[in-house]
Coordinates of C-alpha atoms in Angstrom, one line a residue:
X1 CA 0.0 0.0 0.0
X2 CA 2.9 2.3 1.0
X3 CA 4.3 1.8 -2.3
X4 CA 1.0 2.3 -4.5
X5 CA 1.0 5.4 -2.4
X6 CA 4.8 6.7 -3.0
X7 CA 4.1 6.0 -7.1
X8 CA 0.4 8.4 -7.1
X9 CA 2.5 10.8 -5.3
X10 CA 5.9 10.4 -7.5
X11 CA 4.2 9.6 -10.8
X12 CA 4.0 13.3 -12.2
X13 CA 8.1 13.6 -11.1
X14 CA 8.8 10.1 -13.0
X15 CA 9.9 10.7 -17.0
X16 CA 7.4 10.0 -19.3
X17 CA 9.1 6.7 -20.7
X18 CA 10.2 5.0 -17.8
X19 CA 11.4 1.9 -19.3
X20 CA 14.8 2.4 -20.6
X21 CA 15.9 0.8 -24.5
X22 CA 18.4 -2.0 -23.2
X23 CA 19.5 -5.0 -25.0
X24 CA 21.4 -7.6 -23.4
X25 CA 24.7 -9.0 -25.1
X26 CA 24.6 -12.2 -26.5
X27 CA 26.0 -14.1 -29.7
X28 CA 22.6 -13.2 -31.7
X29 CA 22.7 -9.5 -30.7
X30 CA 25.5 -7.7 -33.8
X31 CA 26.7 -4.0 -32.8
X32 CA 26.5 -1.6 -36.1
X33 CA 30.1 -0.2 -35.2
X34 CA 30.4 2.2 -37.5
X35 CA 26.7 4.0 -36.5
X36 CA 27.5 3.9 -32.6
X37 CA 30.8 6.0 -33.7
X38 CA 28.3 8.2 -35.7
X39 CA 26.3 8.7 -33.2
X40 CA 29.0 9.8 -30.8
X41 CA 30.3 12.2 -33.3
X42 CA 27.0 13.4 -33.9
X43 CA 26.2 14.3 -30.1
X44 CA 25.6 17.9 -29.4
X45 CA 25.1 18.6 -33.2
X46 CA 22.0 21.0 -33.4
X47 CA 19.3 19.7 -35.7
X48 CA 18.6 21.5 -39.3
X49 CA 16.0 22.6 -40.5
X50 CA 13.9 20.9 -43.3
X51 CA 13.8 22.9 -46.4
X52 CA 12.0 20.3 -48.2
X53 CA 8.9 21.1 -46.3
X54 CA 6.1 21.9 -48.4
X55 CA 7.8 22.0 -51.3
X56 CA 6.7 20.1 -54.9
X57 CA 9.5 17.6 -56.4
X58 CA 9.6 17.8 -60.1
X59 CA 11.7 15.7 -62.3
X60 CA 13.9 15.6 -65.9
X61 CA 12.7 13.2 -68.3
X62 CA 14.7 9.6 -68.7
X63 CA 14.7 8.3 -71.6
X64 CA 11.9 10.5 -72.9
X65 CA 9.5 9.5 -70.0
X66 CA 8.5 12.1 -67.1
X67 CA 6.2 11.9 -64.4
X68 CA 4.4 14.5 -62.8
X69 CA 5.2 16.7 -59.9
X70 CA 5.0 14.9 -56.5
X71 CA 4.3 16.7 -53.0
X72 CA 7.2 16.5 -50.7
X73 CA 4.8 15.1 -47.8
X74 CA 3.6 12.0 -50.4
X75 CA 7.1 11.5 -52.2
X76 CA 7.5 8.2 -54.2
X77 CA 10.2 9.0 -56.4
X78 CA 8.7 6.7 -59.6
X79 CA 10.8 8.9 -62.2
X80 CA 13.8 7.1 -60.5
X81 CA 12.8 3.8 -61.8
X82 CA 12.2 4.2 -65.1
X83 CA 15.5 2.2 -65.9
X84 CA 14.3 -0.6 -63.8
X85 CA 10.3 -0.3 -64.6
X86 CA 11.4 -0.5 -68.7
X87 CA 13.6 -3.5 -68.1
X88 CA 10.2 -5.3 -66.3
X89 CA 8.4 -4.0 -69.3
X90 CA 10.7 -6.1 -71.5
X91 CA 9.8 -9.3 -69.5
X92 CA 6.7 -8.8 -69.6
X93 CA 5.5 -7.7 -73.4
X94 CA 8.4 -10.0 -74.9
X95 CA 10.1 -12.4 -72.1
X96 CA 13.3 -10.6 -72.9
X97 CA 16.5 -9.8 -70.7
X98 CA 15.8 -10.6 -66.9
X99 CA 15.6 -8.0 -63.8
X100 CA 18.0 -8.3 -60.7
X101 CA 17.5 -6.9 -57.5
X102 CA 19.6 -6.8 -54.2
X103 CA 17.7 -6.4 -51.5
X104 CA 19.8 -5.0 -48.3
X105 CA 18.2 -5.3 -45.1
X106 CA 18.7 -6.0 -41.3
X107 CA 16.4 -8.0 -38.7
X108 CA 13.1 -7.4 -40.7
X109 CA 14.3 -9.4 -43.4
X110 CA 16.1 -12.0 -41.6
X111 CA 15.4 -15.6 -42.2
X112 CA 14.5 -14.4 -46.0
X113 CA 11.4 -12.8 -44.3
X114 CA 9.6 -10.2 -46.9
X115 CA 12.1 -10.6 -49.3
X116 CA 11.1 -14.2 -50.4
X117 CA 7.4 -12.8 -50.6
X118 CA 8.5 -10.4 -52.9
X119 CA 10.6 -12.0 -55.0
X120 CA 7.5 -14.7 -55.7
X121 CA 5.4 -12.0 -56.5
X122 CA 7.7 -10.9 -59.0
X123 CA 8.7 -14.4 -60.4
X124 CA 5.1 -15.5 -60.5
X125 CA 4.3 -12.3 -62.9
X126 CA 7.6 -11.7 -64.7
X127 CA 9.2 -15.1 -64.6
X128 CA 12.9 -16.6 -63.1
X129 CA 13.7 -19.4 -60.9
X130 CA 16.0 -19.9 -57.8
X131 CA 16.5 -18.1 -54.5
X132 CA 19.7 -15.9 -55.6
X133 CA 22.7 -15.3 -54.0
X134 CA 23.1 -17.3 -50.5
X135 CA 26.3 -16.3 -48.0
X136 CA 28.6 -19.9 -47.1
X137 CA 27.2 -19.5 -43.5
X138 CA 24.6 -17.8 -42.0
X139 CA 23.3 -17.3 -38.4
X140 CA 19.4 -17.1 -39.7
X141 CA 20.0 -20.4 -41.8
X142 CA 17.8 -22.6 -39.6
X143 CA 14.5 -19.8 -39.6
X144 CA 15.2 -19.8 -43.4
X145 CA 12.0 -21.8 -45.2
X146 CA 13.0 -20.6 -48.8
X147 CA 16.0 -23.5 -49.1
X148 CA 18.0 -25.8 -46.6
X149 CA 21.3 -24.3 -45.6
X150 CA 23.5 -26.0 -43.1
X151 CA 27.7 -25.8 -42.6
X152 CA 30.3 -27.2 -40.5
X153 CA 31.5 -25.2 -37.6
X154 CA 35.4 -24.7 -38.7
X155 CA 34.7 -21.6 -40.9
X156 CA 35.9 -18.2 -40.1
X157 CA 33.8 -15.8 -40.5
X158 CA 34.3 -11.6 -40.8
X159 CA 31.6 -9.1 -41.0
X160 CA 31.6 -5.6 -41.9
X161 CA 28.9 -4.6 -39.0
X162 CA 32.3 -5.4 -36.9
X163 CA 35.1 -5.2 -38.7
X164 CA 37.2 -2.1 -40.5
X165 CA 40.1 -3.6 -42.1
X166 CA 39.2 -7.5 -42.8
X167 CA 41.9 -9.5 -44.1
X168 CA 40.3 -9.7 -47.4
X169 CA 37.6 -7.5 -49.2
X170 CA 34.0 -8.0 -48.0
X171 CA 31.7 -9.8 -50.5
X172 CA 28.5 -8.1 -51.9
X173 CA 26.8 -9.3 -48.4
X174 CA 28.6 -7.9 -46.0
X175 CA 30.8 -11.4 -45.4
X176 CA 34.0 -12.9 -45.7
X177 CA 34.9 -16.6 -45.1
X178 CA 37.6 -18.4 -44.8
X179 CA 37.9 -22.0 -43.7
X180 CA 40.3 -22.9 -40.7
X181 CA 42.9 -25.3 -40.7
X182 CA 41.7 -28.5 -39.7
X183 CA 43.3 -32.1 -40.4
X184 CA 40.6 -34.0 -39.3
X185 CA 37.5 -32.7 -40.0
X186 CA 36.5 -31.5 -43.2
X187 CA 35.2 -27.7 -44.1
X188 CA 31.4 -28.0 -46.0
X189 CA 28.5 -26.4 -46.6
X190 CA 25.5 -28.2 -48.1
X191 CA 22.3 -26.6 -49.5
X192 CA 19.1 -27.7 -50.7
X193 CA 16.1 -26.9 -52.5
X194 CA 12.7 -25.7 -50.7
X195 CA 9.2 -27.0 -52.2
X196 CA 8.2 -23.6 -52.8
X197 CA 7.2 -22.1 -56.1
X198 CA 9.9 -20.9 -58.3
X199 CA 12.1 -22.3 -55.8
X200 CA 12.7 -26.2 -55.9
X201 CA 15.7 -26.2 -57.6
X202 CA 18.8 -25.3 -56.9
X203 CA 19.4 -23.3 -60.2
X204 CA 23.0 -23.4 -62.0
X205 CA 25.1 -23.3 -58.4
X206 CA 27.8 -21.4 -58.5
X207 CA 30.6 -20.5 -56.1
X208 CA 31.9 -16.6 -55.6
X209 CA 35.4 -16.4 -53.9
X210 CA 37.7 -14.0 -54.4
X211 CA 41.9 -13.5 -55.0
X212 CA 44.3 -16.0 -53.4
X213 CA 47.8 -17.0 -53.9
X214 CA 46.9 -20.7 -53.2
X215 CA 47.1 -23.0 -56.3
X216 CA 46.1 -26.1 -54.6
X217 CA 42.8 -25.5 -53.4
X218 CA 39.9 -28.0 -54.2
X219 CA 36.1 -27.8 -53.9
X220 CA 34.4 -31.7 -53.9
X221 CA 31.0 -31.8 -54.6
X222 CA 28.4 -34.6 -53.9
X223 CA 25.5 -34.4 -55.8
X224 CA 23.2 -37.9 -55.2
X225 CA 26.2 -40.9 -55.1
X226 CA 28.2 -38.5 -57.6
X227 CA 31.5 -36.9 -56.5
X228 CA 33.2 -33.9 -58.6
X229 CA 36.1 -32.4 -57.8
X230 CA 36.6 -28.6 -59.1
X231 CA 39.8 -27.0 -58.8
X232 CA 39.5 -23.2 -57.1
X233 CA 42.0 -21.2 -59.4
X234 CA 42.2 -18.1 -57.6
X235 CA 44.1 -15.1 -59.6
X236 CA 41.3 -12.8 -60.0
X237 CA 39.2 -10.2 -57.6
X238 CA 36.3 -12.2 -58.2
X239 CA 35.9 -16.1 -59.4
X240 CA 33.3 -18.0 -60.0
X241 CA 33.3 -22.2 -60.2
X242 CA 30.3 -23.6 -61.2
X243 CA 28.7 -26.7 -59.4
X244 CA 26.1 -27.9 -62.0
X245 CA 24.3 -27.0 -65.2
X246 CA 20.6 -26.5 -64.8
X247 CA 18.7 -27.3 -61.4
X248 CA 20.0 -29.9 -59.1
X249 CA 18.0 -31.2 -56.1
X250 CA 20.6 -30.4 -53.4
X251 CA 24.8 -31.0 -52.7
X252 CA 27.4 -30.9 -50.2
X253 CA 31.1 -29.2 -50.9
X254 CA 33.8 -30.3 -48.9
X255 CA 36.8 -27.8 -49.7
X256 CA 40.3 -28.9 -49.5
X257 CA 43.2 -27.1 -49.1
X258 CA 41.7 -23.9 -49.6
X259 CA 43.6 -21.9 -47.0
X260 CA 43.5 -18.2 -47.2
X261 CA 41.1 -17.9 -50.2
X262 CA 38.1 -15.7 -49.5
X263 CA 34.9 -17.1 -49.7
X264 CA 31.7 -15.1 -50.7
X265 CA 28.8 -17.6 -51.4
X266 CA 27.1 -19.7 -53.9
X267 CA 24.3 -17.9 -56.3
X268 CA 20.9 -19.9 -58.0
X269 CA 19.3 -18.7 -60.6
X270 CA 17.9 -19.7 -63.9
X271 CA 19.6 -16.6 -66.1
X272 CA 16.2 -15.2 -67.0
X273 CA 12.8 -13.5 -65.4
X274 CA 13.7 -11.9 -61.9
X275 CA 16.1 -12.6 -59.4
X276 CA 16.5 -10.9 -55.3
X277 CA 19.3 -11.4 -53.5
X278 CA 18.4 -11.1 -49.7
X279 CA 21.8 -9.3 -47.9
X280 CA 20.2 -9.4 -44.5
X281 CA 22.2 -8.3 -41.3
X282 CA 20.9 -8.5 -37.7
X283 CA 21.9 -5.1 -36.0
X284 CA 22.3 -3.2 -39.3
X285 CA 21.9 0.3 -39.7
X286 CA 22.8 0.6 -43.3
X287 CA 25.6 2.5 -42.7
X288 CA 28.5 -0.2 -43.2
X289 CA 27.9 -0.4 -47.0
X290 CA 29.8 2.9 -47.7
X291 CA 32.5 0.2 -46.1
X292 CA 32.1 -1.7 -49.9
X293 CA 35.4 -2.1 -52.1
X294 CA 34.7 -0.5 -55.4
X295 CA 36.6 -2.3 -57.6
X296 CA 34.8 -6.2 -56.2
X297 CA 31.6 -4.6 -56.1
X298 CA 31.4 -3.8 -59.7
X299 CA 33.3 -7.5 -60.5
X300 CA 30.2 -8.7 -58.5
X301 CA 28.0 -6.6 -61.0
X302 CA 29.9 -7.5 -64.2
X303 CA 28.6 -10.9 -63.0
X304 CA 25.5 -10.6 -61.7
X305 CA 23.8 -7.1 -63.4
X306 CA 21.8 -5.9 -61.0
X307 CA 18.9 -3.1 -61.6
X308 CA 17.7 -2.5 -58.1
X309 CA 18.9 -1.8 -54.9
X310 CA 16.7 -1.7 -51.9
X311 CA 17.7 0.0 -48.8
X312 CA 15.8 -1.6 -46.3
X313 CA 16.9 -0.2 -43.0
X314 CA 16.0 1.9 -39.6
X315 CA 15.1 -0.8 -37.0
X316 CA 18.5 -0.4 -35.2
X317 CA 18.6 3.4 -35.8
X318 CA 16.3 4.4 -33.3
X319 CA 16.2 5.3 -29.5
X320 CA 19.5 6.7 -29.4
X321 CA 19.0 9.4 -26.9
X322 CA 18.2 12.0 -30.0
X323 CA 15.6 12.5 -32.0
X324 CA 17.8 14.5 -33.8
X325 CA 18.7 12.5 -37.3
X326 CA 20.7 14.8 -39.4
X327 CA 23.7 12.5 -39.1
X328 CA 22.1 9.8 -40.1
X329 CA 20.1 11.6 -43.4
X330 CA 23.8 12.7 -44.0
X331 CA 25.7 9.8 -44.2
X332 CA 23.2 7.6 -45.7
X333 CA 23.6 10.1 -48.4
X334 CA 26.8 9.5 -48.8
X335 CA 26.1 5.4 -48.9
X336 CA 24.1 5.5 -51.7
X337 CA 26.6 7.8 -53.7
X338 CA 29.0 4.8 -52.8
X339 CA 26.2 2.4 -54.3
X340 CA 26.0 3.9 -57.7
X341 CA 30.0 4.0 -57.9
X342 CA 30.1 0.2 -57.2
X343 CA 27.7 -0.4 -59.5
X344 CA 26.9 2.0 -62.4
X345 CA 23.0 2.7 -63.1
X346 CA 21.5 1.0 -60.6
X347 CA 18.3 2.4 -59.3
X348 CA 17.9 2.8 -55.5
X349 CA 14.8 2.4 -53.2
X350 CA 14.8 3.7 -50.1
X351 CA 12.2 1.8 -47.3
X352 CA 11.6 3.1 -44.2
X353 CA 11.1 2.0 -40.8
X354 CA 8.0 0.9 -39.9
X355 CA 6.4 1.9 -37.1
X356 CA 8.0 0.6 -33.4
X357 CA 6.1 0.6 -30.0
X358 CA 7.8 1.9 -26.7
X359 CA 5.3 1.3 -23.6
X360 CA 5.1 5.3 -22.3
X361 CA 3.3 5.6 -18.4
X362 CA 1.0 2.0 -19.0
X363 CA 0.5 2.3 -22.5
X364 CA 1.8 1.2 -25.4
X365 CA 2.4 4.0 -28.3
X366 CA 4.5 4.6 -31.4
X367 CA 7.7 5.2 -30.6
X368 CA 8.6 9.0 -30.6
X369 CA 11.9 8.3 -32.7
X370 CA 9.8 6.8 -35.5
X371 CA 8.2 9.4 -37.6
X372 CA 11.9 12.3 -37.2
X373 CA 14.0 8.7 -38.7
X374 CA 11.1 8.6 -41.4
X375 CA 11.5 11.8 -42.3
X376 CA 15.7 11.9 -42.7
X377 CA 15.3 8.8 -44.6
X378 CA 12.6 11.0 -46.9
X379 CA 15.0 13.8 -47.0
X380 CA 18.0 11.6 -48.6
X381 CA 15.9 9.6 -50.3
X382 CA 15.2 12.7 -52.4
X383 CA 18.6 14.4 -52.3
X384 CA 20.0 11.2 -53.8
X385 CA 17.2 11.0 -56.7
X386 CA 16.6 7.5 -55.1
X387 CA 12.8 6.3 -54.9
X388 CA 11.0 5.9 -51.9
X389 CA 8.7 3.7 -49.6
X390 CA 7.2 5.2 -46.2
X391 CA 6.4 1.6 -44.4
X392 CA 5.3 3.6 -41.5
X393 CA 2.3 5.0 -43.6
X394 CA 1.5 2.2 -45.5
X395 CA 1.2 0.3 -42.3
X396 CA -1.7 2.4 -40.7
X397 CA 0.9 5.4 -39.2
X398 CA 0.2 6.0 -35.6
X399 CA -0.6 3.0 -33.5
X400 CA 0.0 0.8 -36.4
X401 CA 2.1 -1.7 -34.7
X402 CA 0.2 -2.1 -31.2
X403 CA -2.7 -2.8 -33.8
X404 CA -1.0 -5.3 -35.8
X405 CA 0.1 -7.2 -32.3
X406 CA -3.5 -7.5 -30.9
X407 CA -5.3 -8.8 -34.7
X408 CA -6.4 -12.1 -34.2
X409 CA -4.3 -13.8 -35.7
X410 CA -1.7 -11.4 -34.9
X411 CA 0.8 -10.0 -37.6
X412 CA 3.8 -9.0 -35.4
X413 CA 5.7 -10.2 -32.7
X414 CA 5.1 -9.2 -28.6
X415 CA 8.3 -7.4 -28.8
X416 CA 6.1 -4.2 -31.1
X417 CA 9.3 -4.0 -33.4
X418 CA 9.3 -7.5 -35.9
X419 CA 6.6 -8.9 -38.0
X420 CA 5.6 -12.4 -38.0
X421 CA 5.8 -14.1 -40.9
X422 CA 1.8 -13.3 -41.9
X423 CA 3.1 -9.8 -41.3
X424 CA 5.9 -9.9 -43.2
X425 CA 4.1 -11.2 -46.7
X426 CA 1.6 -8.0 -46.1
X427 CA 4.5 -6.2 -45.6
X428 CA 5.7 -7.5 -49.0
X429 CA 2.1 -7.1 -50.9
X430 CA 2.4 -3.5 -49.3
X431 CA 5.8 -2.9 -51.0
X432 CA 4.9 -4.3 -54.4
X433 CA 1.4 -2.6 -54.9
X434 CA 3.5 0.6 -54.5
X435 CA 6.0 -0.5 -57.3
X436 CA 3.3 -1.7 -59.4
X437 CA 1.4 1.2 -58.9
X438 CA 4.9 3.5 -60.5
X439 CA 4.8 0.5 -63.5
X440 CA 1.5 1.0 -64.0
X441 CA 1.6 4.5 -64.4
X442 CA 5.5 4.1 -66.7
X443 CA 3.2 2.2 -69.0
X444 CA 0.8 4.5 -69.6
X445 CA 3.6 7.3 -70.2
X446 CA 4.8 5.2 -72.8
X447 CA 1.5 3.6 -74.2
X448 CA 1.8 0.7 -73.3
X449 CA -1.4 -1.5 -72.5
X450 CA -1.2 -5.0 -70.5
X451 CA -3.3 -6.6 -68.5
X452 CA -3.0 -5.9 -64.6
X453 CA -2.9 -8.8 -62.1
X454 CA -5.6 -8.2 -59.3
X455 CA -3.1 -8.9 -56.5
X456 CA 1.0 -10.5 -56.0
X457 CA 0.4 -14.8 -55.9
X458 CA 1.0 -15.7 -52.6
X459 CA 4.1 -18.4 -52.3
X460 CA 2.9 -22.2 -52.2
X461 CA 4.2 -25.3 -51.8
X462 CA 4.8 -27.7 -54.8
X463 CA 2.5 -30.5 -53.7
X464 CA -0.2 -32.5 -55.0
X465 CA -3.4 -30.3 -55.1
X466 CA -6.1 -30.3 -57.6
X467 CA -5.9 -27.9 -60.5
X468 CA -8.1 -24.5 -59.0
X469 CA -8.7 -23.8 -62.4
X470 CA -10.6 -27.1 -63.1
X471 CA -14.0 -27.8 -61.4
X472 CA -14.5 -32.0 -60.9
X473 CA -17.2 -33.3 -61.2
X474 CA -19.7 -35.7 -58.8
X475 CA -20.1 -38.9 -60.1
X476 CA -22.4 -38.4 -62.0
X477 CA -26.3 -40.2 -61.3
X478 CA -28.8 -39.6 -64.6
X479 CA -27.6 -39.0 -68.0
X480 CA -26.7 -35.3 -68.2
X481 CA -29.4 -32.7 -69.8
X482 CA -29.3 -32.0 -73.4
X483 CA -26.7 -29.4 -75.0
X484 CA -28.7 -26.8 -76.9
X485 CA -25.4 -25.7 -79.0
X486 CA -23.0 -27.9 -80.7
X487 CA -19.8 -26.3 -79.6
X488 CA -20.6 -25.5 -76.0
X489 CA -20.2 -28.2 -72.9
X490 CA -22.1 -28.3 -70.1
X491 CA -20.8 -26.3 -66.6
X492 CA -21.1 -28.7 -63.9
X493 CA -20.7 -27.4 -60.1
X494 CA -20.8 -30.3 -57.8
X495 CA -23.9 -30.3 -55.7
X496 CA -25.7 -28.1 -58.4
X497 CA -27.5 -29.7 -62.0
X498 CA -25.8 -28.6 -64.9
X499 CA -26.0 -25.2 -66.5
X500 CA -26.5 -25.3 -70.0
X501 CA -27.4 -22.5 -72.8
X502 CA -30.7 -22.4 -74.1
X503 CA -31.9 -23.6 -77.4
X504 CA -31.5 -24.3 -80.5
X505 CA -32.0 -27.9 -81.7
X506 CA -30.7 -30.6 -78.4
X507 CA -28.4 -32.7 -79.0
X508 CA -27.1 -35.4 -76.4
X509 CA -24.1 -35.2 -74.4
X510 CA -21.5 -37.8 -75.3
X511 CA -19.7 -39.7 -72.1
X512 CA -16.9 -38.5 -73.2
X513 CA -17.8 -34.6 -73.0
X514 CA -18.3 -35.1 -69.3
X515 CA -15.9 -33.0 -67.0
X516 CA -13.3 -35.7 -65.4
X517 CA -11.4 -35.0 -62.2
X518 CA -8.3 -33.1 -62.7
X519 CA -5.5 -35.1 -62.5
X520 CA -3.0 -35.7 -59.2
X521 CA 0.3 -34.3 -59.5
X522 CA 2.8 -36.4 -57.5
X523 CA 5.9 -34.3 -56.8
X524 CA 8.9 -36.4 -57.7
X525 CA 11.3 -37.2 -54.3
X526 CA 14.6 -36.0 -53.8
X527 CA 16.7 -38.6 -54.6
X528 CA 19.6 -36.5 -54.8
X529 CA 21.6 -36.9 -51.4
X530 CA 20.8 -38.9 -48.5
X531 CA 19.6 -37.6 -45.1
X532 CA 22.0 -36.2 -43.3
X533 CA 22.0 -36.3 -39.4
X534 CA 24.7 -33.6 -39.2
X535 CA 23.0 -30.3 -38.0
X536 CA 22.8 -27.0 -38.8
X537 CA 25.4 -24.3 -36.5

């Protein structure tokens, strides 16, 4: 009672937020290095004023196309896609070329989360198969449902979230690995296909490493009771050793001798339609990509093209003691001007952060860092002629998150920061109805009709279901009513008599023009590799 008393009596001296932002250290928590030192240089900085306020954002014509004028308070940024939008055109009027997208994220996307979502929407319209590029080891590998990834434990890994001067260049994610010297047991990683549409194959695999003096090294690959051995030569910034040809089921690569030669990943995909590359990072601010060696970076674009970037950060950015952004707007600049030096015409797409709930008195409210990080990642967004996607509006805005933690079911986690995974594909459908609605409005600039799908196709499993386009029929009881026109068939819905047209002259239906069950589809077993007991790191 004394203590009920003391907190009426106290309560209007407490701060408002009296739970402090703390995370406990452990191996899943990653620092961002390089923004805590930004933030400490930062500290005492006094904010600037937005001169973008109420201002209109016009654009110059690309390639002969313009869009109109856009409000500073609703900016998209279309006009800075019309590169990207024309090559989706190609795909889709005349299945030429194919569309590559690098999707750069931290703990929203982890575990493939929104990212696979969107890339089926986009390979279910526009075409390609295979997951993209996958790191050599991964700590979200075992929440991962779009493949099977597992590794031994003898790999050395470096990260740029921690790491200034690694020993070699950091690969396209954020990664370098190198295996450890070990006589006894061997160095592997071993991947295999999902069930998942567009995704259940592994799609021409192909190993990225980089430059080594070692001229012994040795990948073996087990694919089914088949062993390959591929030598590593390793004289150039970027190499490439490719597993198979076509799509493969799964393998395992032991590597042999391959001592101080830095390891990147292993890339799937088809060569045509779209492609996204998840280049997730737990912790990530975004800021450690300005960290990206040039000269690999547009090796890794020589051989993979891509025509998007996605900018997918903000999570880790808040709550640090300002709500004062500037520094970040300001560097992040300065990361995307790195972006388009690695790799030469890219478009970029800035996302925001979605809204974040901090429990203020006994309630539960958007986080007061939310919408002043929106509006720096606005502000470059625009300065940097980059597109742009406010997640925290598209969500609802204010209160957004508590909301989307009480639905039934819910749609994000207890913490009020991470979706689910029901979340995360909204999430997705949000962020591709907002790029379809640009394409949709490039096409018209260049008068270009095609029909409009109602809604992104949802990822499902490659199993045996009946064909939804295909309505079987009961078995059927009396001989079926006449047909009144020669070249129509009757529509049978089971439960319901048969619908037919009316008149003219009747003629019987043959047995044979009666609907028949669709088909089963089996899905043929993996009979690639074995079961293997060892598990994941």
């Amino acid at each position: 009672m004394l203590s009920i008393i003391a907190l009426l009596v106290f309560k209007k001296f407490l701060p408002e937020k009296i739970f402090t932002e703390t995370v406990a250290a452990g191996k899943n928590v990653v620092v961002d290095s390089t923004m805590l030192e930004a933030v400490e240089a930062a500290k005492g900085a006094p904010a600037e004023k937005d001169t973008l306020v109420n201002t209109r954002i016009s654009f110059e014509a690309t390639n002969g196309i313009k869009f109109p004028t856009e409000d500073y308070e609703d900016y998209k940024g279309f006009q800075h896609l019309v590169v990207f939008y024309e090559k989706l055109l190609q795909l889709e009027t005349k299945q030429q070329g194919k569309v590559r997208i690098a999707y750069f994220g931290d703990s929203m996307t982890d575990g493939d989360m929104i990212v696979k979502d969107l890339r089926a929407s986009l390979q279910a319209r526009f075409g390609g198969e295979g997951v993209g590029f996958v790191n050599i080891t991964s700590e979200s590998a075992p929440s991962r449902s779009t493949l099977t990834h597992q590794f031994s434990d003898n790999w050395k890994t470096q990260s740029y979230l921690k790491i200034k001067n690694p020993i070699k260049p950091f690969g396209i994610n954020g990664h370098v690995f190198f295996v450890k010297r070990d006589t006894v047991n061997p160095v592997w990683v071993k991947y295999k296909a999902s069930r998942l549409s567009h995704l259940s194959e592994l799609n021409n695999p192909t190993l990225f490493y980089g430059r080594s003096g070692n001229t012994k090294a040795k990948m073996q690959v087990v694919i089914g009771g088949d062993t390959l051995i591929k030598k590593l030569p390793a004289s150039n910034i970027l190499n490439t050793v490719n597993v198979a040809d076509g799509g493969i089921k799964s393998f395992k690569a032991n590597f042999i001798a391959a001592d101080s030669i830095p390891f990147y990943g292993f890339n799937f995909d088809d060569g045509k339609g779209v492609h996204v590359d998840n280049f997730s990072n737990r912790g990530n601010s975004g800021l450690p990509i300005g960290s990206f060696n040039t000269n690999l970076m547009r090796a890794f674009n020589d051989k993979l093209g891509y025509d998007l970037i996605v900018l997918h950060y903000g999570t880790n950015v808040l709550n640090y003691g300002s709500l004062n952004y500037s520094w970040y707007e300001k560097r992040m600049a300065k990361v995307v001007d790195h972006l388009r030096e690695c790799f030469p015409g890219v478009a970029i797409l800035i996302i925001s952060t979605a809204d974040k709930s901090t429990k203020y008195g006994t309630e539960m409210k958007t986080d007061s860092a939310v919408v002043p990080l929106t509006l720096a990642q606005k502000r470059y967004a625009v300065q940097t002629q980059s597109a742009y996607v406010n997640l925290y509006t598209l969500m609802g805005g204010d209160g957004s998150m508590v909301k989307w933690v009480d639905e039934a079911p819910a749609q994000a986690n207890k913490d009020y920061t991470h979706f689910n995974f029901r979340g995360s594909k909204k999430i997705s459908d949000l962020i591709y109805k907002q790029l379809n609605d640009g394409y949709v409005k490039y096409k018209k600039l260049r008068g270009v009709t095609t029909p409009e799908p109602v809604e992104p196709v949802e990822v499902t499993p490659v199993r045996p279901v009946r064909d939804s386009f295909k309505i079987a029929t009961p078995p059927v009881q009396q001989p079926a009513k006449p047909i009144t026109n020669p070249a129509a068939k009757p529509v049978v819905i089971p439960g319901k008599p048969a619908v037919v047209p009316a008149k003219p002259t009747p003629i019987p239906a043959k047995p044979a023009e009666q609907a028949k069950p669709a088909p089963k589809k089996v899905a043929k077993p993996d009979s690639i590799i074995k079961k293997d007991t060892v598990n994941a790191q």
